[in-house]
C-alpha cells in the first residue's frame, strides 16, 4: 500500500498541466467580475498604457517650480501667484512661469513648467496668492509618468490567478479581453443501490447521495466545472456504461463508493475492462484507504467521439471511497491539488496548505495509517491552536465535519499527541 506522500507524488506526476494554446479561451473582463474571478491567465499580459498615465500630484496642494521656492523659510517666505485650479479629470491649460503656482488636487495632472508639489498643510493661501515657508525637496509629491509601470513591459505573468487586485489591474490597463485556461470539466458519479436524491422520501436502508454535493462543492472551489452525473446502481453493466460516458465527457472523473472489497465493489474491474491503467488501489490514509486512481489515454477508440477538447493530460479517474468523510478527505488531499495543477495554477497554489498548531485536545490514532482528525483551528495571539471536534470520528459520520476547518495529521507510527503539543494541521477552511 502506498503512503500518502507516495500517492500524492504519483498522482501529481500523472497530471500534465493544460496547454496555454490548446486548452485556453478568451475571457471578457468587461462587466464580468464573477466570471473572471479565479480564472488563470494562459498568456502574459502587457499594456500600451503607462502607470501613471501622466505626471500627477500625490497630494492636495500647490504645483510649483522648485527653483522658485528652494530657499524659502519662515524668515524668508515666498509668495506665488495662483494662475490655475487643477481638479481631477482636468487638462491644465497654463504653463507655470516664474513666481507662479497652480492649485492642484490628488491625482490631477501636473501643469507644464511645475516640477514639485507643496502639500496644502505647508502653504497659506490668501485669495489667488499662496505663501510658502518650508522648502520641499525637488520633485516632491509628483508621481512621474510610467513610474509604476512602463508601457510595453510585462504587466501580469501567465499562471496568475485573477482575484480582486489582478482584475483591477486588467481594468485599469484597459485589457478588456484576456486569454485564460479553460476550466477543467470534472464528471461526478455516485455508486450505490442505497442512494437517493435530496428530495426523495427515504425508504428503509436508503440514504441521500451527499457525496455528489460535497464533491461538486470541492471541485468548484478549485475553479473547475463539476458535472453531476447522478447515481448509478451497483450493477456492473449500468456502472460500466456510466463510467464509459463519464470518461468521454470530462477531463477528470470522480466516482464515490464501490472501491473497497465488498461484494458490490466493481469500480476497479470496470476501469480495467474499459482500458484504464490502474495506478493506485489503496493508500495508507485514515479515513480514505480504498482509493483507486486510474488514467485513460485521450485517444478516442474507433467509433467513439470525445465531447471535450483534446488535452495533453490523460483522463484522470479517481474512485473515491463511499464513506462521506473519506470521500471529502481524499478529495481535499489528492483530487483538489491534481485539479489545480491541471488547471494551469503554479505549483505554489496546488495545495493543500499545512500549518503547525498547538493542539488543545489530546489526539490519538492506531498509528497504522496517516490519520486525519477533523476539528477547529484558530489563531490565538499569533499562534494556531487546534481543537478536535466532539463526537464520533467514524468515517461514516459526516455530521460533526460541518463547521470544522482543519484536519490534524498524525503520521504512521504516531499514536498520541498530548494537549499542548504541536501538530501539523491541513487547512480545509479559513482559520
Ligand atoms: P462503499 O464504498 O460503496 O462500500 O460505501 C461505503 C459507505 O459509504 C456506505 O455506508 C455507503 O452507504 C456510503 N456511501 C457511498 N456512497 C455514498 C454517497 N454518494 N453519499 C453518501 N454516502 C455514501
Ligand atoms: Mg457502495
Coordinates of C-alpha atoms and ligand atoms in Angstrom, one line a residue:
X1 CA 0.0 0.0 0.0
X2 CA 1.3 3.5 -0.9
X3 CA 2.0 6.1 1.7
X4 CA 0.1 9.4 1.4
X5 CA 3.3 11.2 0.2
X6 CA 3.9 8.4 -2.5
X7 CA 0.3 8.6 -3.7
X8 CA 0.4 12.4 -3.8
X9 CA 3.7 12.3 -5.9
X10 CA 2.3 9.6 -8.2
X11 CA -1.0 11.5 -8.8
X12 CA 0.7 14.8 -9.5
X13 CA 3.1 13.1 -11.8
X14 CA 0.1 11.8 -13.9
X15 CA -1.2 15.3 -14.4
X16 CA 0.0 17.3 -17.4
X17 CA -1.0 20.9 -16.9
X18 CA -3.2 22.5 -19.5
X19 CA -1.5 23.7 -22.7
X20 CA -1.6 27.5 -23.0
X21 CA -2.6 27.3 -26.7
X22 CA -4.8 24.3 -26.9
X23 CA -6.5 24.5 -23.5
X24 CA -7.2 28.2 -23.3
X25 CA -10.1 30.5 -24.3
X26 CA -10.8 34.3 -24.5
X27 CA -12.3 35.8 -21.3
X28 CA -14.2 39.0 -21.5
X29 CA -13.3 41.0 -18.4
X30 CA -15.6 43.9 -19.1
X31 CA -18.7 43.7 -16.8
X32 CA -17.8 40.2 -15.9
X33 CA -16.1 40.2 -12.5
X34 CA -17.8 37.0 -11.3
X35 CA -16.8 35.2 -14.5
X36 CA -13.2 36.5 -14.3
X37 CA -12.6 35.7 -10.6
X38 CA -10.5 32.6 -10.1
X39 CA -9.6 32.2 -13.7
X40 CA -5.9 31.7 -14.6
X41 CA -4.0 33.7 -17.2
X42 CA -2.8 31.4 -20.0
X43 CA -0.6 34.2 -21.5
X44 CA 1.3 37.1 -20.1
X45 CA -0.5 40.4 -20.3
X46 CA 1.1 43.7 -21.4
X47 CA -0.4 47.1 -21.7
X48 CA 0.2 50.0 -24.0
X49 CA -0.6 52.4 -21.1
X50 CA 1.9 53.9 -18.7
X51 CA 1.1 54.0 -15.0
X52 CA 0.7 56.7 -14.0
X53 CA -0.5 57.8 -17.4
X54 CA 0.9 61.3 -16.9
X55 CA 2.8 63.2 -14.2
X56 CA 0.4 63.8 -11.4
X57 CA 0.2 65.1 -7.9
X58 CA 0.3 62.7 -4.9
X59 CA -1.2 65.4 -2.6
X60 CA -3.8 68.2 -2.4
X61 CA -1.6 71.3 -2.5
X62 CA 0.2 73.6 -5.0
X63 CA 2.2 72.8 -8.1
X64 CA 5.3 75.0 -8.2
X65 CA 8.7 75.4 -9.8
X66 CA 11.3 74.1 -7.3
X67 CA 13.7 76.8 -8.3
X68 CA 11.2 79.5 -7.1
X69 CA 10.9 78.2 -3.6
X70 CA 14.1 76.2 -2.9
X71 CA 15.4 78.9 -0.5
X72 CA 12.1 79.8 1.3
X73 CA 12.0 79.6 5.1
X74 CA 9.9 81.1 7.9
X75 CA 12.3 84.1 7.8
X76 CA 12.2 84.4 4.0
X77 CA 8.7 83.2 2.9
X78 CA 8.0 83.1 -0.8
X79 CA 4.6 84.2 -2.2
X80 CA 3.5 82.9 -5.6
X81 CA 0.5 83.8 -7.8
X82 CA -2.0 81.0 -8.4
X83 CA -2.8 81.0 -12.1
X84 CA -4.9 77.9 -12.4
X85 CA -7.1 75.4 -10.5
X86 CA -6.5 71.8 -11.5
X87 CA -9.2 69.4 -10.2
X88 CA -9.4 65.7 -11.1
X89 CA -10.1 65.0 -14.7
X90 CA -9.0 68.4 -15.9
X91 CA -6.3 69.1 -18.5
X92 CA -4.1 72.0 -17.4
X93 CA -4.2 75.0 -19.8
X94 CA -1.4 77.2 -18.4
X95 CA 2.3 76.8 -18.3
X96 CA 3.6 77.7 -14.8
X97 CA 6.1 80.5 -15.1
X98 CA 8.5 82.2 -12.7
X99 CA 6.7 83.2 -9.5
X100 CA 3.5 81.2 -10.4
X101 CA 1.8 78.2 -8.9
X102 CA -1.3 76.1 -9.6
X103 CA -3.8 74.8 -7.1
X104 CA -3.7 71.0 -7.6
X105 CA -5.6 68.1 -6.1
X106 CA -4.5 64.5 -5.6
X107 CA -4.2 62.6 -8.9
X108 CA -4.6 65.7 -11.0
X109 CA -2.3 66.3 -14.0
X110 CA 0.8 68.3 -13.3
X111 CA 0.9 71.5 -15.3
X112 CA 3.9 72.0 -17.5
X113 CA 6.5 74.3 -16.0
X114 CA 5.9 72.9 -12.5
X115 CA 8.0 70.1 -11.1
X116 CA 7.2 69.9 -7.4
X117 CA 4.1 69.8 -5.2
X118 CA 3.8 71.6 -1.9
X119 CA 1.2 70.0 0.4
X120 CA -1.5 72.4 1.4
X121 CA -0.7 71.9 5.1
X122 CA 2.6 73.7 4.4
X123 CA 1.0 76.6 2.4
X124 CA -1.0 79.6 3.3
X125 CA -3.4 80.8 0.7
X126 CA -5.0 84.3 0.6
X127 CA -7.1 85.0 -2.5
X128 CA -5.1 84.0 -5.6
X129 CA -1.8 84.1 -3.7
X130 CA 0.0 81.3 -1.8
X131 CA 2.8 81.8 0.7
X132 CA 5.3 79.1 1.4
X133 CA 7.7 78.9 4.3
X134 CA 9.2 75.4 4.1
X135 CA 11.3 74.4 1.2
X136 CA 10.3 70.9 -0.2
X137 CA 12.7 68.5 -1.8
X138 CA 12.9 68.8 -5.6
X139 CA 10.1 66.8 -7.3
X140 CA 8.3 66.2 -4.0
X141 CA 4.8 64.6 -4.3
X142 CA 5.0 64.2 -8.0
X143 CA 4.2 60.8 -9.4
X144 CA 6.0 60.5 -12.6
X145 CA 4.5 59.1 -15.8
X146 CA 5.4 55.4 -16.1
X147 CA 6.9 55.3 -12.6
X148 CA 4.7 52.3 -11.5
X149 CA 4.7 50.6 -14.9
X150 CA 6.2 51.4 -18.3
X151 CA 4.1 50.7 -21.4
X152 CA 5.2 47.5 -23.1
X153 CA 6.8 45.9 -20.1
X154 CA 5.3 42.6 -18.8
X155 CA 2.3 43.5 -16.7
X156 CA 0.9 40.2 -15.4
X157 CA 2.5 36.8 -15.9
X158 CA 0.9 33.7 -17.3
X159 CA -0.3 31.4 -14.5
X160 CA -1.6 34.2 -12.4
X161 CA -4.9 33.6 -10.7
X162 CA -7.4 36.5 -11.2
X163 CA -8.6 37.9 -7.9
X164 CA -9.5 41.4 -6.9
X165 CA -6.1 43.1 -7.4
X166 CA -5.4 41.4 -10.8
X167 CA -8.9 42.1 -12.1
X168 CA -8.5 45.7 -11.1
X169 CA -5.1 45.9 -12.9
X170 CA -6.6 44.5 -16.0
X171 CA -9.4 47.0 -15.8
X172 CA -7.0 49.9 -15.2
X173 CA -4.9 48.8 -18.1
X174 CA -8.0 48.5 -20.4
X175 CA -7.3 44.8 -21.0
X176 CA -11.0 44.0 -21.7
X177 CA -10.2 40.6 -23.1
X178 CA -7.5 38.2 -21.9
X179 CA -6.6 34.6 -22.6
X180 CA -7.2 32.2 -19.7
X181 CA -7.0 28.5 -19.3
X182 CA -10.3 26.7 -19.8
X183 CA -11.8 25.2 -16.7
X184 CA -11.3 21.5 -16.2
X185 CA -14.5 19.5 -16.5
X186 CA -15.0 17.1 -13.7
X187 CA -17.7 14.4 -14.0
X188 CA -19.0 13.2 -10.7
X189 CA -20.9 10.0 -10.2
X190 CA -22.1 8.1 -7.1
X191 CA -22.4 4.4 -7.0
X192 CA -24.7 2.5 -4.7
X193 CA -28.2 0.9 -4.6
X194 CA -28.9 2.7 -1.3
X195 CA -28.5 6.2 -2.7
X196 CA -31.4 8.6 -3.3
X197 CA -31.8 12.3 -4.3
X198 CA -32.1 15.0 -1.7
X199 CA -35.8 15.4 -2.1
X200 CA -36.8 11.7 -2.3
X201 CA -38.6 10.2 0.7
X202 CA -36.2 7.7 2.4
X203 CA -37.2 4.0 2.4
X204 CA -35.6 1.7 5.0
X205 CA -31.9 1.3 4.0
X206 CA -31.7 4.3 1.9
X207 CA -29.5 7.4 2.3
X208 CA -29.1 10.6 0.4
X209 CA -26.3 10.8 -2.1
X210 CA -24.5 13.5 -0.2
X211 CA -21.1 12.8 -1.8
X212 CA -22.4 14.3 -5.1
X213 CA -22.9 17.6 -3.3
X214 CA -19.7 17.5 -1.3
X215 CA -17.6 16.7 -4.3
X216 CA -19.3 19.2 -6.6
X217 CA -18.5 21.9 -4.0
X218 CA -14.9 20.9 -3.7
X219 CA -14.4 20.7 -7.5
X220 CA -16.0 24.2 -7.9
X221 CA -13.7 25.5 -5.1
X222 CA -10.7 24.8 -7.3
X223 CA -12.2 26.7 -10.2
X224 CA -13.1 23.5 -12.2
X225 CA -16.6 22.8 -13.5
X226 CA -18.4 20.0 -11.8
X227 CA -20.7 17.9 -14.0
X228 CA -23.1 15.9 -11.8
X229 CA -23.8 12.6 -13.5
X230 CA -26.0 11.3 -10.7
X231 CA -26.4 7.9 -9.1
X232 CA -25.5 4.6 -10.6
X233 CA -26.8 1.3 -9.1
X234 CA -24.4 -1.4 -8.1
X235 CA -24.7 -3.5 -11.2
X236 CA -21.7 -4.0 -13.4
X237 CA -23.5 -3.2 -16.7
X238 CA -25.0 0.1 -15.6
X239 CA -21.8 1.1 -13.9
X240 CA -19.7 0.3 -17.0
X241 CA -22.0 2.4 -19.2
X242 CA -21.9 5.3 -16.8
X243 CA -18.1 5.2 -16.4
X244 CA -17.7 5.0 -20.2
X245 CA -19.9 8.0 -20.7
X246 CA -18.1 9.9 -17.9
X247 CA -14.6 9.3 -19.3
X248 CA -15.7 10.6 -22.8
X249 CA -17.1 13.8 -21.4
X250 CA -14.7 15.1 -18.9
X251 CA -11.0 15.8 -18.1
X252 CA -11.3 14.2 -14.7
X253 CA -13.9 11.7 -13.3
X254 CA -14.7 11.3 -9.7
X255 CA -16.8 8.4 -8.6
X256 CA -17.5 7.5 -5.0
X257 CA -18.3 4.2 -3.5
X258 CA -17.7 0.7 -4.8
X259 CA -14.0 0.7 -4.4
X260 CA -13.4 -1.3 -1.3
X261 CA -13.5 -5.1 -1.2
X262 CA -17.3 -5.6 -0.7
X263 CA -19.4 -7.9 -2.8
X264 CA -20.7 -5.0 -4.8
X265 CA -17.4 -3.1 -5.4
X266 CA -17.0 -3.3 -9.2
X267 CA -15.3 0.0 -10.0
X268 CA -11.8 -1.3 -10.4
X269 CA -12.6 -4.2 -12.7
X270 CA -14.8 -1.9 -14.8
X271 CA -11.9 0.6 -15.2
X272 CA -9.6 -2.2 -16.3
X273 CA -12.2 -3.5 -18.8
X274 CA -12.5 -0.1 -20.3
X275 CA -8.8 0.2 -20.9
X276 CA -7.9 2.2 -17.9
X277 CA -4.4 1.9 -16.4
X278 CA -4.7 1.5 -12.7
X279 CA -2.0 3.3 -10.7
X280 CA -3.3 3.2 -7.1
X281 CA -5.6 0.8 -5.4
X282 CA -5.2 1.8 -1.8
X283 CA -3.4 4.5 0.3
X284 CA -2.3 4.3 3.9
X285 CA -4.6 7.1 4.9
X286 CA -7.4 7.2 7.5
X287 CA -10.1 7.9 6.6
X288 CA -9.8 7.1 2.9
X289 CA -7.8 3.9 2.4
X290 CA -9.7 2.4 -0.5
X291 CA -8.7 4.9 -3.2
X292 CA -8.4 4.0 -6.8
X293 CA -6.6 6.1 -9.3
X294 CA -6.5 5.3 -13.0
X295 CA -5.7 7.0 -16.3
X296 CA -7.3 6.7 -19.7
X297 CA -5.5 7.6 -22.9
X298 CA -7.0 10.7 -24.6
X299 CA -7.1 8.9 -27.9
X300 CA -10.7 8.0 -28.5
X301 CA -11.3 4.4 -29.5
X302 CA -12.5 4.0 -33.0
X303 CA -16.2 4.6 -33.3
X304 CA -16.4 6.9 -30.2
X305 CA -16.1 10.6 -30.0
X306 CA -14.8 12.8 -27.2
X307 CA -17.2 15.6 -26.3
X308 CA -14.4 17.7 -24.8
X309 CA -11.4 19.3 -26.4
X310 CA -8.3 17.1 -26.7
X311 CA -5.8 17.6 -24.0
X312 CA -2.2 16.5 -23.4
X313 CA -3.1 15.2 -20.0
X314 CA -4.6 11.7 -19.8
X315 CA -8.1 11.5 -18.4
X316 CA -7.7 11.0 -14.6
X317 CA -10.1 8.8 -12.8
X318 CA -10.4 8.9 -9.0
X319 CA -12.5 6.1 -7.5
X320 CA -13.1 7.6 -4.1
X321 CA -14.3 5.7 -1.1
X322 CA -18.0 6.0 -0.4
X323 CA -17.9 6.9 3.2
X324 CA -18.8 10.6 3.2
X325 CA -15.8 11.7 5.3
X326 CA -13.4 9.5 3.4
X327 CA -14.6 11.0 0.1
X328 CA -14.1 14.5 1.4
X329 CA -10.7 13.9 2.9
X330 CA -9.3 12.1 -0.2
X331 CA -10.7 14.9 -2.4
X332 CA -9.0 17.6 -0.3
X333 CA -5.8 15.6 0.0
X334 CA -5.4 14.3 -3.6
X335 CA -8.1 15.5 -6.0
X336 CA -8.0 19.2 -5.4
X337 CA -4.2 19.5 -5.9
X338 CA -4.4 17.5 -9.1
X339 CA -7.2 19.7 -10.4
X340 CA -5.3 22.9 -9.6
X341 CA -2.2 21.5 -11.4
X342 CA -4.3 20.5 -14.4
X343 CA -5.9 24.0 -14.5
X344 CA -2.6 25.7 -15.0
X345 CA -2.0 27.0 -11.5
X346 CA 1.6 27.5 -10.4
X347 CA 2.9 24.8 -8.0
X348 CA 2.8 27.1 -5.0
X349 CA -1.0 27.1 -5.4
X350 CA -1.7 23.4 -5.7
X351 CA -2.2 22.9 -2.0
X352 CA -3.1 21.6 0.4
X353 CA -1.9 24.1 3.0
X354 CA -0.4 22.8 6.2
X355 CA 0.2 24.8 9.3
X356 CA 1.7 23.9 12.7
X357 CA -0.7 24.3 15.6
X358 CA -0.8 23.6 19.3
X359 CA -3.5 21.1 20.0
X360 CA -5.8 21.9 22.9
X361 CA -7.2 18.4 22.9
X362 CA -5.4 15.0 23.1
X363 CA -5.2 13.3 19.7
X364 CA -4.9 9.6 19.1
X365 CA -4.7 7.2 16.3
X366 CA -3.9 3.5 15.9
X367 CA -0.7 4.6 14.2
X368 CA -1.2 2.2 11.3
X369 CA -2.1 4.8 8.6
X370 CA -1.6 8.5 8.3
X371 CA -4.6 9.8 10.2
X372 CA -6.6 12.9 9.6
X373 CA -8.6 14.1 12.6
X374 CA -11.1 16.9 12.0
X375 CA -11.5 19.9 14.2
X376 CA -11.3 23.6 14.5
X377 CA -8.2 25.7 14.0
X378 CA -8.0 29.2 15.4
X379 CA -5.4 31.9 15.6
X380 CA -4.7 32.8 19.2
X381 CA -2.1 35.5 19.9
X382 CA -0.4 34.8 16.6
X383 CA -0.2 31.0 17.1
X384 CA -2.5 28.4 15.6
X385 CA -4.4 26.3 18.1
X386 CA -6.4 23.2 17.3
X387 CA -9.4 21.6 18.9
X388 CA -10.6 18.1 18.0
X389 CA -14.3 18.3 17.2
X390 CA -16.5 16.4 19.7
X391 CA -18.4 13.3 18.7
X392 CA -17.6 10.3 16.6
X393 CA -14.6 10.3 14.3
X394 CA -16.0 7.5 12.2
X395 CA -15.6 8.0 8.5
X396 CA -19.3 7.4 8.2
X397 CA -20.1 10.4 10.4
X398 CA -20.4 13.4 8.2
X399 CA -22.4 15.5 10.8
X400 CA -19.6 16.8 13.0
X401 CA -17.4 17.6 10.0
X402 CA -19.7 20.6 9.4
X403 CA -18.1 23.8 10.9
X404 CA -14.6 22.4 11.1
X405 CA -11.8 24.0 9.2
X406 CA -8.7 21.7 9.7
X407 CA -7.5 18.2 9.9
X408 CA -4.8 17.3 12.3
X409 CA -2.3 14.9 10.7
X410 CA -0.8 12.1 12.7
X411 CA 1.9 10.3 10.7
X412 CA 2.2 6.5 10.6
X413 CA 3.6 5.3 14.0
X414 CA 2.3 8.3 15.9
X415 CA -0.4 7.1 18.3
X416 CA -0.7 10.0 20.7
X417 CA -0.3 13.8 20.6
X418 CA -0.9 15.3 24.1
X419 CA -2.8 18.5 24.7
X420 CA -0.3 21.4 24.4
X421 CA 1.9 19.7 21.9
X422 CA 2.4 20.8 18.3
X423 CA 0.8 19.0 15.4
X424 CA 0.5 19.6 11.7
X425 CA -2.9 20.6 10.5
X426 CA -4.2 20.6 7.0
X427 CA -6.3 23.6 6.3
X428 CA -9.7 22.9 4.8
X429 CA -11.3 26.3 5.6
X430 CA -10.4 29.7 6.9
X431 CA -8.9 29.7 10.4
Ligands
LIG1 P1 -18.9 1.8 -0.4 O1 -17.5 2.3 -0.5 O2 -19.7 1.8 -1.7 O3 -18.9 0.5 0.3 O4 -19.7 2.8 0.6 C1 -19.2 2.9 1.9 C2 -20.2 3.7 2.8 O5 -20.4 5.0 2.2 C3 -21.6 3.0 2.8 O6 -22.1 3.2 4.0 C4 -22.4 3.8 1.8 O7 -23.7 3.8 2.0 C5 -21.8 5.2 2.0 N1 -21.9 6.0 0.7 C6 -21.5 5.5 -0.5 N2 -21.7 6.4 -1.5 C7 -22.3 7.5 -0.8 C8 -22.7 8.7 -1.3 N3 -22.7 9.1 -2.6 N4 -23.2 9.6 -0.4 C9 -23.3 9.3 0.9 N5 -22.9 8.1 1.4 C10 -22.4 7.2 0.5
LIG2 MG1 -21.4 1.1 -2.3

